Tab-separated table of C-alpha atoms and ligand atoms in Angstrom:
chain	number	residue	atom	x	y	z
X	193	UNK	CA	0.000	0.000	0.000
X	194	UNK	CA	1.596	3.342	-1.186
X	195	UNK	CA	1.832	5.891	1.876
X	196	UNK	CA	2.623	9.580	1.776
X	197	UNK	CA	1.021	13.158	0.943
X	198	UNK	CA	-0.979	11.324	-1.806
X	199	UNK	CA	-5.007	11.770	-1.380
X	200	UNK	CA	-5.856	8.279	-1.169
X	201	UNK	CA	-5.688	6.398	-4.709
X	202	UNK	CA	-9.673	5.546	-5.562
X	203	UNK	CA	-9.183	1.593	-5.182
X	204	UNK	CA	-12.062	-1.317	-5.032
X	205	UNK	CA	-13.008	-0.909	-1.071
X	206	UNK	CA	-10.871	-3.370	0.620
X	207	UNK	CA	-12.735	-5.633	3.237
X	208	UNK	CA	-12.086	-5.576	6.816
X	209	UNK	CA	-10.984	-8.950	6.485
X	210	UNK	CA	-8.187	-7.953	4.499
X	211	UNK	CA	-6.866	-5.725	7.051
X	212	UNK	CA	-4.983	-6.770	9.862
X	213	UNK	CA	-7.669	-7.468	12.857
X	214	UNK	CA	-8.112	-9.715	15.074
X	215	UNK	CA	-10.816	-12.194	15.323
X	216	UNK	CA	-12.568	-10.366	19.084
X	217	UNK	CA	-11.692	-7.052	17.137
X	218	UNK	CA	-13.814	-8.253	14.103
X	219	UNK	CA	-16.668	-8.983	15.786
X	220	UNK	CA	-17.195	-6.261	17.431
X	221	UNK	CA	-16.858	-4.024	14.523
X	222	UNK	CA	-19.732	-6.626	12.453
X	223	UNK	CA	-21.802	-5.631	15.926
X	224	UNK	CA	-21.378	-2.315	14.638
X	225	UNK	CA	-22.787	-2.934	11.034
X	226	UNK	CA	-19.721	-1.475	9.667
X	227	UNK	CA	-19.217	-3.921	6.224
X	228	UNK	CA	-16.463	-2.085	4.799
X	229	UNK	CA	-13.433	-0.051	5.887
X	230	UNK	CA	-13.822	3.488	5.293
X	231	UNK	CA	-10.737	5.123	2.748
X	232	UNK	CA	-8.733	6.091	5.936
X	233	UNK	CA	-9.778	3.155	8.068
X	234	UNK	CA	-8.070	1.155	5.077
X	235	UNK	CA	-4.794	3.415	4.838
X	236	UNK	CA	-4.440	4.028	8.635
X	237	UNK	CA	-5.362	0.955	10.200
X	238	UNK	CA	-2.340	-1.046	9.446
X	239	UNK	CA	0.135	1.545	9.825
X	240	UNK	CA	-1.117	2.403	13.626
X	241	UNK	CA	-1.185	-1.453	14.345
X	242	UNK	CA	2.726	-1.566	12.843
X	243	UNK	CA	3.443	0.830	15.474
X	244	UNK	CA	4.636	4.075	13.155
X	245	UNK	CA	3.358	7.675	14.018
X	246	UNK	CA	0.800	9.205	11.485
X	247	UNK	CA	-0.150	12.665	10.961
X	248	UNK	CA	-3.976	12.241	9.171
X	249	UNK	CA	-5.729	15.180	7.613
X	250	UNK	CA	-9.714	14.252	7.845
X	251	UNK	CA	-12.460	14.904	8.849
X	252	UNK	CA	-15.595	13.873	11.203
X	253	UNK	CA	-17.379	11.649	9.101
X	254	UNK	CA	-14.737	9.914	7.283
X	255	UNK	CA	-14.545	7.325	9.934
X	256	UNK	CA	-11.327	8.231	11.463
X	257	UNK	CA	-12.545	7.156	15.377
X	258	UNK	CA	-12.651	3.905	13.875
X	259	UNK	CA	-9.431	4.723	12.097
X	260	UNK	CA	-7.401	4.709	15.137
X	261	UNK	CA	-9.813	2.922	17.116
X	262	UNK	CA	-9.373	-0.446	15.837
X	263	UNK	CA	-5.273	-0.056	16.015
X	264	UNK	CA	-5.237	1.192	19.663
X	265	UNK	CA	-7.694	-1.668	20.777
X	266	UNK	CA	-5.688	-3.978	18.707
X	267	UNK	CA	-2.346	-3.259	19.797
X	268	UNK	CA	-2.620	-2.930	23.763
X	269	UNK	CA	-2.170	-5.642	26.026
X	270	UNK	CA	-5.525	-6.299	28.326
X	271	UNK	CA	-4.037	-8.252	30.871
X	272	UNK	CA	-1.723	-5.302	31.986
X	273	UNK	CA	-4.127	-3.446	33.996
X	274	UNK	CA	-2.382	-0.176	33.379
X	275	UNK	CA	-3.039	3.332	31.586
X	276	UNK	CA	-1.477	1.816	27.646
X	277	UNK	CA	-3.179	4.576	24.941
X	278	UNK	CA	-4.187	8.267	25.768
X	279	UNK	CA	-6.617	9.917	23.387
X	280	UNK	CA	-6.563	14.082	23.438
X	281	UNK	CA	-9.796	15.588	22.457
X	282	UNK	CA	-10.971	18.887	22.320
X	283	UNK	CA	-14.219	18.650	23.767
X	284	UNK	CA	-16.508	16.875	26.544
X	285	UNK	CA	-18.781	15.767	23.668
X	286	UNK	CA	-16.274	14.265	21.277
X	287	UNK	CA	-14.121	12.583	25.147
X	288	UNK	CA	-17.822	10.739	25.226
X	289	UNK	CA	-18.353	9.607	21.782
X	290	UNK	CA	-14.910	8.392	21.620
X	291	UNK	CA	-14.916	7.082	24.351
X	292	UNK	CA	-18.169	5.010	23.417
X	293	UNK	CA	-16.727	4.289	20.189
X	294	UNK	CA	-13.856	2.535	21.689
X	295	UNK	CA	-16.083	0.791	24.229
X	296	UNK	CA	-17.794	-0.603	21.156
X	297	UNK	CA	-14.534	-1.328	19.309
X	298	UNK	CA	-12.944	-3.249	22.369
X	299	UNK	CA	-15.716	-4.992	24.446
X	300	UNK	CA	-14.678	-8.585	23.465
X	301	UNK	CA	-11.325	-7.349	24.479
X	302	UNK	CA	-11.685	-6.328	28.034
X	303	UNK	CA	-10.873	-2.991	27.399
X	304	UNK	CA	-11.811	-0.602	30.068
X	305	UNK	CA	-12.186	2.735	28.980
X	306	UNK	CA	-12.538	5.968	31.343
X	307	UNK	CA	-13.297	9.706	30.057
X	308	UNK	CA	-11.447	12.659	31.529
X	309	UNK	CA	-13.364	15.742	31.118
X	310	UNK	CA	-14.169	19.229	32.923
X	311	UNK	CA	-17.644	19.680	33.907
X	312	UNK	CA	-18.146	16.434	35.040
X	313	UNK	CA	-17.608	15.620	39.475
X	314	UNK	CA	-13.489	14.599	39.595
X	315	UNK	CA	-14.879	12.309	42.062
X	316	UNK	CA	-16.306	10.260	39.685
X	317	UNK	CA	-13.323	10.111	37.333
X	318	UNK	CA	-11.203	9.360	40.763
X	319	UNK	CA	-13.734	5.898	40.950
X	320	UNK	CA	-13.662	4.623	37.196
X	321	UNK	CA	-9.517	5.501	37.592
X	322	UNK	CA	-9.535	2.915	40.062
X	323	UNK	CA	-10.697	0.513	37.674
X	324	UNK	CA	-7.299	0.694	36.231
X	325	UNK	CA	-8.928	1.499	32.950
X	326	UNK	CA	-6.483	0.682	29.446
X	327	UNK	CA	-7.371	4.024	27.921
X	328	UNK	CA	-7.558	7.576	28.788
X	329	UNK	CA	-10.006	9.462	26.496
X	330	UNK	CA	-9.333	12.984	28.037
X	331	UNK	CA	-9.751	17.009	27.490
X	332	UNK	CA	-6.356	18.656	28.236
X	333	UNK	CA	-7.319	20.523	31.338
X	334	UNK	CA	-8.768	17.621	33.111
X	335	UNK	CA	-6.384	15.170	32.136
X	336	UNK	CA	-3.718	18.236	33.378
X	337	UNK	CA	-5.438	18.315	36.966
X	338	UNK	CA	-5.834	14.754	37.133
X	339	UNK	CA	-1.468	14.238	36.144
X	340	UNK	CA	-1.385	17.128	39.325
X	341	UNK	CA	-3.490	16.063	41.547
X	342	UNK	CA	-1.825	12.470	41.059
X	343	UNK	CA	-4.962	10.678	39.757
X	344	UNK	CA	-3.245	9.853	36.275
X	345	UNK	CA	0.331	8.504	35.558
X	346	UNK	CA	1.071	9.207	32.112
X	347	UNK	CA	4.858	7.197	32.416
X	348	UNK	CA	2.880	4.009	31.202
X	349	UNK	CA	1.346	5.289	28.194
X	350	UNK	CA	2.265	3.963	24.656
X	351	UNK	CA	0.141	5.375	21.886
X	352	UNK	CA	-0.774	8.846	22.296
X	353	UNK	CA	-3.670	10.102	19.394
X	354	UNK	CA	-4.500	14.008	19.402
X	355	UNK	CA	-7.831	13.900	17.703
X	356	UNK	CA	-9.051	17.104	15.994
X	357	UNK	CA	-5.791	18.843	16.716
X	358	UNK	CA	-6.933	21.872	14.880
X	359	UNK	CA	-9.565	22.385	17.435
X	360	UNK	CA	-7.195	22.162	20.354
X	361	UNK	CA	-5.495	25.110	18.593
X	362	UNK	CA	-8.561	27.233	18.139
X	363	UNK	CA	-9.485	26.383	21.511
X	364	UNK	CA	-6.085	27.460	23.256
X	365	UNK	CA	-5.059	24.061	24.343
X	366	UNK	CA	-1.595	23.567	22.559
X	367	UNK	CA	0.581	24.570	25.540
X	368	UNK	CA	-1.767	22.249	27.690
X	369	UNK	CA	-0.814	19.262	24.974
X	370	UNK	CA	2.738	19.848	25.033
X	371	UNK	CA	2.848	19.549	28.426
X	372	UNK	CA	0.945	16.281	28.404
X	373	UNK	CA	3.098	14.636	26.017
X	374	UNK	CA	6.251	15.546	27.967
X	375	UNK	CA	4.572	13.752	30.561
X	376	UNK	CA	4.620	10.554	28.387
X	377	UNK	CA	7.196	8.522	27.533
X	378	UNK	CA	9.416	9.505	24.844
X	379	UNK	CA	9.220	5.952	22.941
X	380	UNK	CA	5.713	6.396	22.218
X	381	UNK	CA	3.887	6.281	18.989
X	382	UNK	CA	1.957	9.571	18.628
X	383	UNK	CA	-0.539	10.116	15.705
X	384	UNK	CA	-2.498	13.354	15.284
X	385	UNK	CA	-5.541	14.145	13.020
X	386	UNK	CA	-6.943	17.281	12.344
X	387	UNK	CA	-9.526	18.750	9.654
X	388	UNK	CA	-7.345	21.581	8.652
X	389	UNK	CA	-2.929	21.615	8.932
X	390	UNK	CA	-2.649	25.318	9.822
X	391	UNK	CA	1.246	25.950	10.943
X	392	UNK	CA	1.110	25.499	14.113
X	393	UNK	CA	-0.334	21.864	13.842
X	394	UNK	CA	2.183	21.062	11.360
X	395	UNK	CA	5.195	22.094	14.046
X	396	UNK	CA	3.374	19.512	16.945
X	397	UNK	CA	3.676	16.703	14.250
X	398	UNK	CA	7.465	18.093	13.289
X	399	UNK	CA	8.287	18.732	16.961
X	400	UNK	CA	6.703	15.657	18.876
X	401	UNK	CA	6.446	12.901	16.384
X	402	UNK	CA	9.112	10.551	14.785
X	403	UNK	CA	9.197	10.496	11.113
X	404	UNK	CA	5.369	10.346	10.510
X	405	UNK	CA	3.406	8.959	7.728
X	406	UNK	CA	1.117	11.872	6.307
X	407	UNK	CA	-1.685	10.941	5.000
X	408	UNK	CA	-4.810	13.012	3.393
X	409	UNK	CA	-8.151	11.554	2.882
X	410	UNK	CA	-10.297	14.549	2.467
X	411	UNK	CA	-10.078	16.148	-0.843
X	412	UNK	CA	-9.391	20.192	-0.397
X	413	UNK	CA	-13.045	20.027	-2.482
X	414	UNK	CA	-15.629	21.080	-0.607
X	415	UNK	CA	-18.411	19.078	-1.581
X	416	UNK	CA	-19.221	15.248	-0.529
X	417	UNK	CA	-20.432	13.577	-3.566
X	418	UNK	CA	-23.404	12.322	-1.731
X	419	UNK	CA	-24.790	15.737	-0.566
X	420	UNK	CA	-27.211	17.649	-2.560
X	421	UNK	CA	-26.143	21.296	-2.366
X	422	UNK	CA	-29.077	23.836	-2.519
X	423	UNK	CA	-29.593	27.551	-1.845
X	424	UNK	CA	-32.635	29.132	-1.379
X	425	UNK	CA	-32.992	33.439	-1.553
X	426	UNK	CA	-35.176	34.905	1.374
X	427	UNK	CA	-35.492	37.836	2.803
X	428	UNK	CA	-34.034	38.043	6.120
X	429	UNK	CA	-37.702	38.336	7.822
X	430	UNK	CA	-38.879	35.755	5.927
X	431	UNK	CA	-36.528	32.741	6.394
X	432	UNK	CA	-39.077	31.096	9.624
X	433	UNK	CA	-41.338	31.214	7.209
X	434	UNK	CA	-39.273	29.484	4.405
X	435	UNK	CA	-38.326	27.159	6.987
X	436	UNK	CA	-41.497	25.702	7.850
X	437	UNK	CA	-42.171	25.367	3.868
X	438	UNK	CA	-38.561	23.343	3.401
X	439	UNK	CA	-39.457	20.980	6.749
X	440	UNK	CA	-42.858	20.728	5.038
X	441	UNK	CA	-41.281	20.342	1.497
X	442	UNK	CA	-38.604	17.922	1.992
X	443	UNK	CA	-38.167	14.297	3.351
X	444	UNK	CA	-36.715	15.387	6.758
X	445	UNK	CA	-35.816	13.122	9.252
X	446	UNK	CA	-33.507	14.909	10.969
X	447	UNK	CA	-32.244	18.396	10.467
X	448	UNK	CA	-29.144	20.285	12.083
X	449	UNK	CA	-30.018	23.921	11.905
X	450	UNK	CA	-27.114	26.433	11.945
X	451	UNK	CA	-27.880	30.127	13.497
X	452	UNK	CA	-24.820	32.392	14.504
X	453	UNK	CA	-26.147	33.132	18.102
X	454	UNK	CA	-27.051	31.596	21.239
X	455	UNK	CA	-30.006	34.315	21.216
X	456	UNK	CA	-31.059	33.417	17.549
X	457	UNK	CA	-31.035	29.646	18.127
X	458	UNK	CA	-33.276	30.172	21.163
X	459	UNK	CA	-35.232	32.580	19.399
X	460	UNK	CA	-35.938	30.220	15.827
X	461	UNK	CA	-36.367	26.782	18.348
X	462	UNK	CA	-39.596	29.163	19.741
X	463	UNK	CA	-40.913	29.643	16.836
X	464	UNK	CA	-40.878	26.334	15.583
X	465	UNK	CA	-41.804	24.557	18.527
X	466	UNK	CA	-45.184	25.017	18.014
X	467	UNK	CA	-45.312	22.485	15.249
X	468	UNK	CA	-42.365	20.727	15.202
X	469	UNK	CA	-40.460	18.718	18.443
X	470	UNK	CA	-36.898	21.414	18.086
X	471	UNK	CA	-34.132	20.730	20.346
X	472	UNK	CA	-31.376	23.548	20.621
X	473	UNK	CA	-27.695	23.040	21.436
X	474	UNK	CA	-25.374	26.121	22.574
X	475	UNK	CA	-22.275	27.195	24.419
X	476	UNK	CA	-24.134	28.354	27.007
X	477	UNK	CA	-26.014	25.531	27.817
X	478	UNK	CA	-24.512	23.528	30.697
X	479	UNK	CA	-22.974	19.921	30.522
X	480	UNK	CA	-26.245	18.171	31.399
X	481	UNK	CA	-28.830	20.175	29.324
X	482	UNK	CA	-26.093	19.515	26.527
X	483	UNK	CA	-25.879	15.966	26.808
X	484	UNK	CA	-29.708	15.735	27.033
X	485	UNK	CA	-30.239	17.596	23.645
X	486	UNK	CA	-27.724	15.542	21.885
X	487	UNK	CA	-29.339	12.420	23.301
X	488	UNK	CA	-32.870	13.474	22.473
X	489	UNK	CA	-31.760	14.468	18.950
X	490	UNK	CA	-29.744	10.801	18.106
X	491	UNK	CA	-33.005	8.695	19.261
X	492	UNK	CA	-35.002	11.279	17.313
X	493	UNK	CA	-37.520	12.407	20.329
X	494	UNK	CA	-36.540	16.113	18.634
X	495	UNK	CA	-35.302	15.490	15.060
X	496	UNK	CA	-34.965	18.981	13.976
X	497	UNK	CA	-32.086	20.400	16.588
X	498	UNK	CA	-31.461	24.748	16.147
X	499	UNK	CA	-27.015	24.957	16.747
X	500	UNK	CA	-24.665	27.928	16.820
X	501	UNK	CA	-21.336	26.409	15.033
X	502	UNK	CA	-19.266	26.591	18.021
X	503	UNK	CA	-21.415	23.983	19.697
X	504	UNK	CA	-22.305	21.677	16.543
X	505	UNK	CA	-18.124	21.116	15.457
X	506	UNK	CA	-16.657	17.849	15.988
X	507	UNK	CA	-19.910	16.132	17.329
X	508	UNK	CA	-20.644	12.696	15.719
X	509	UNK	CA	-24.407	12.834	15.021
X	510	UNK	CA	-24.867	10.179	12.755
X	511	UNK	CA	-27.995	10.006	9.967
X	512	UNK	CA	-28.378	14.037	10.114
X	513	UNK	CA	-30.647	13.609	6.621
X	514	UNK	CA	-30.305	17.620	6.675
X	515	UNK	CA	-28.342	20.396	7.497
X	516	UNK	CA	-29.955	24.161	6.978
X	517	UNK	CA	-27.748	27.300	7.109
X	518	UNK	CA	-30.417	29.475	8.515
X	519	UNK	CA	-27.578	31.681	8.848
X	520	UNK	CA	-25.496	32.165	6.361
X	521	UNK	CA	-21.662	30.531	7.369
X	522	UNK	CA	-18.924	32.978	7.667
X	523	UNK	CA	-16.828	31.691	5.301
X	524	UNK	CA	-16.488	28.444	3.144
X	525	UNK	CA	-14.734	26.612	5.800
X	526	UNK	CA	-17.086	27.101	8.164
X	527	UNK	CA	-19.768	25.628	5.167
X	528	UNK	CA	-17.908	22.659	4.189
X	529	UNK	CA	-17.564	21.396	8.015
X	530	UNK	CA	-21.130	22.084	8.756
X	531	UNK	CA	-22.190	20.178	5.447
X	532	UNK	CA	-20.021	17.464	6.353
X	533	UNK	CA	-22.850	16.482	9.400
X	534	UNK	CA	-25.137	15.277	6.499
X	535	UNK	CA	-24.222	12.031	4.233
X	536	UNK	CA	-21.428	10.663	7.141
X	537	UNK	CA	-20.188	7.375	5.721
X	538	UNK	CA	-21.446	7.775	2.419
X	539	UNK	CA	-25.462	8.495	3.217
X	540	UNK	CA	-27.117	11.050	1.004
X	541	UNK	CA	-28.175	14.170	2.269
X	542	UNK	CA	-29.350	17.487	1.777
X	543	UNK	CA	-27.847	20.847	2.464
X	544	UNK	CA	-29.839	23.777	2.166
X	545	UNK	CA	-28.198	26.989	2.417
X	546	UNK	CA	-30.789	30.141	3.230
X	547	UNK	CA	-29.080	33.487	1.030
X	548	UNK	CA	-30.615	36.504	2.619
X	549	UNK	CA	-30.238	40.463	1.293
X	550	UNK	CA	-26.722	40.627	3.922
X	551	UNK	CA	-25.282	37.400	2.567
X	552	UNK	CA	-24.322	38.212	-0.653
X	553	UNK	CA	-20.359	37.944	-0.497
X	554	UNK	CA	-19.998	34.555	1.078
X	555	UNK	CA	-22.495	33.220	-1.142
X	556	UNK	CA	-20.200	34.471	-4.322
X	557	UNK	CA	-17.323	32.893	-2.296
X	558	UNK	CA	-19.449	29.419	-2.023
X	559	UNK	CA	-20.910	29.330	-5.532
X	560	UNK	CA	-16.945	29.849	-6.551
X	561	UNK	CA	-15.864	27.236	-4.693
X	562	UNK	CA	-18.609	24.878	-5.555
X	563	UNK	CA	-19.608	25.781	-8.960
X	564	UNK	CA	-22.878	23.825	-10.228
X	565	UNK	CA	-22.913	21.658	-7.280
X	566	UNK	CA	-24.913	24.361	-5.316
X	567	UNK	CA	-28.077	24.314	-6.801
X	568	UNK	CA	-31.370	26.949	-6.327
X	569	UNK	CA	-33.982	24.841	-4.285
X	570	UNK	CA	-37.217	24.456	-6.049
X	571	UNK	CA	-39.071	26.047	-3.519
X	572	UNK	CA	-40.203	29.442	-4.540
X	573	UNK	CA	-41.163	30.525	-1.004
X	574	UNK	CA	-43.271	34.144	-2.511
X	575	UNK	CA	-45.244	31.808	-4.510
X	576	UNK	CA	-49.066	31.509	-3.018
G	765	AMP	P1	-16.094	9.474	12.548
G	765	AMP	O1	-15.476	10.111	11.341
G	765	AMP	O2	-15.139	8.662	13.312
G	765	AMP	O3	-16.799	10.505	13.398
G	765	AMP	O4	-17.215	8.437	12.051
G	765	AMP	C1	-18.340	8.864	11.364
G	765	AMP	C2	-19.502	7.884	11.439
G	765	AMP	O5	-19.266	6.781	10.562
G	765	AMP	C3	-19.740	7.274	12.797
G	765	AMP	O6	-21.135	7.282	13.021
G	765	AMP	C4	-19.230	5.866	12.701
G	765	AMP	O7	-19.941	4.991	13.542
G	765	AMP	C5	-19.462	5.557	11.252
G	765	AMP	N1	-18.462	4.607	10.691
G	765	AMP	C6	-17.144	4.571	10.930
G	765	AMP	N2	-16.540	3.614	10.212
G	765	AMP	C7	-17.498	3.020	9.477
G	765	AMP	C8	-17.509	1.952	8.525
G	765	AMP	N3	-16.392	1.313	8.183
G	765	AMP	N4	-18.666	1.613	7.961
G	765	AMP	C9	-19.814	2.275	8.298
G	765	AMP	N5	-19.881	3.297	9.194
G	765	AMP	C10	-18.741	3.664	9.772
């Protein structure tokens, strides 16, 4: 298998079987109805389990829990009750879906996994630490308080991943990472993904890795072959109006909605409420109001859920059939990442991007970047 810069080469899906897994590992990924190894599951998978470090550019969605996932469950030993793999996340949200995900991935293994995040009782994390859990999915702070407080030895750790890297960066946690890592042992393997390689992700993977494999799944294009692009042109004071048309219009089963405010998301799940079941997520909701929303939205008890970007990045919400810029995103990045909720592991879905009378630049920006792919909705919303 060719490694490198190259964006992987378009070969016949390879089958799990193919890859090196073992037997316990197997099953438990068939438990998860996962036939096929996604592109990066396919390139990363046996490099991990080799033991080399890997710096991979992708996205959520591309199946890069699982990516890693299946290596670090693979390659620790159970029997050593002992902290083996650390996993660096940016937020609460993604330490618990990882965390699950690698529950999933290693329960015919007897791995025992614990999540390290603030917001949650220490006292807690003190109990499932005495379990002598395998792996450490962890936020940077926590895991930082934990490492001082002497609730977490990091000398016995062997793979360290730093998921979403990128994030870390926006979110101020670099010097908090650095200092984590010189807390591990030097021999380790590290591996790092991130959406986006700005600079200073690049110099972690130059600094604190050994002669990394870089790989790139996600093309630089913005579009997901499976998503159907549209815009639709309202009036600022009409979009709740051409909102309830589109939920009425099109085969929605579940909808992210993107507004830029905590206010505005408040203010559009009110209006809607009335008709539809609307959960909101926000930074200023706490941990527990969070969790709840996200839960209520995955088992579909609210299936339309109103999010400010901040909140909605790096979550895993699997079969989103829909996501609606209700607010226009700042930029194309900010477009491509929110799109990227709909059509995860090769589902279609729909994007439907509102273009009000104040939106008029980033919309030239996206129709240059995505050419005929973004296509005007049918819906004429000032018909009768
Ligand atoms: P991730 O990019 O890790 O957030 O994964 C995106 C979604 O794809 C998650 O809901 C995974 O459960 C799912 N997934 C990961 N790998 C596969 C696979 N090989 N086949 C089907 N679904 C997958």
């Amino acid at each position: 298998m060719s490694v490198g810069t190259s964006v992987a080469p378009q070969e016949a899906p390879e089958k799990f079987g193919d890859l090196p897994i073992r037997p316990e590992t197997r099953r438990a990924i068939q438990a998860l109805g996962w036939s096929q190894p996604t592109p990066i599951q396919q390139r990363v998978i046996p490099l991990l389990r080799e033991g080399r470090d890997l710096v991979g550019q992708a996205q959520t969605g591309s199946g890069k829990t699982g990516a890693f996932g299946i290596p670090l469950v693979e390659r620790l030993d159970p029997t050593r009750r002992m902290l083996q793999v650390l996993v660096l996340v940016p937020t609460r949200e993604l330490a618990l879906q990882v965390a699950d995900d690698l529950r999933a991935l290693g329960r015919y293994r007897g791995v025992a996994i614990v999540a390290l995040f603030g917001g949650q009782a220490i006292e807690r994390q003190f109990a499932e630490l005495k379990r002598r859990p395998h792996i450490a999915v962890a936020t940077p702070g926590r895991l930082l308080d934990h490492t001082q407080r002497g609730t977490v030895r990091l000398d016995t750790i062997s793979t360290v991943i730093l998921d979403e890297a990128d994030r870390m960066l926006d979110m101020g946690f670099l010097p908090d990472v650095s200092r984590i890592l010189a807390l591990t042992p030097a021999s380790r393997q590290t591996a790092l993904f991130s959406a986006t390689m700005p600079q200073a992700v690049r110099a972690i993977a130059e600094r604190q890795m050994r002669n990394p494999v870089w790989i790139r799944i996600t093309a630089p294009q913005p579009t997901v072959d499976s998503v159907t692009q549209y815009y639709l042109e309202v009036a600022e004071e009409d979009k709740v109006k051409a909102l309830r048309r589109v939920l009425r219009h099109e085969p929605v089963e579940s909808a992210l909605v993107f507004r830029r405010t905590q206010y505005r998301v408040d203010r559009l799940a009110k209006a809607l409420g009335r008709e539809h079941s609307v959960g909101v997520l926000h930074g200023g909701m706490r941990q527990g109001a969070r969790l709840a929303a996200l839960r209520a939205f995955a088992e579909k008890r609210t299936p339309i859920l109103v999010v400010t970007n901040v909140a909605s990045r790096g979550l895993d919400l699997p079969e989103i059939s829909h996501v609606i810029n209700f607010d226009m995103p700042e930029d194309v990045d900010t477009y491509v990442h929110r799109v990227g909720r709909t059509a995860r592991a090769g589902r279609p879905g729909t994007a439907i991007t509102f273009v009000g009378q104040h939106d008029i630049e980033v919309f030239d920006q996206l129709r240059k970047a995505l050419g005929p792919s973004l296509k005007r909705h049918p819906l004429n919303i000032y018909a009768s």
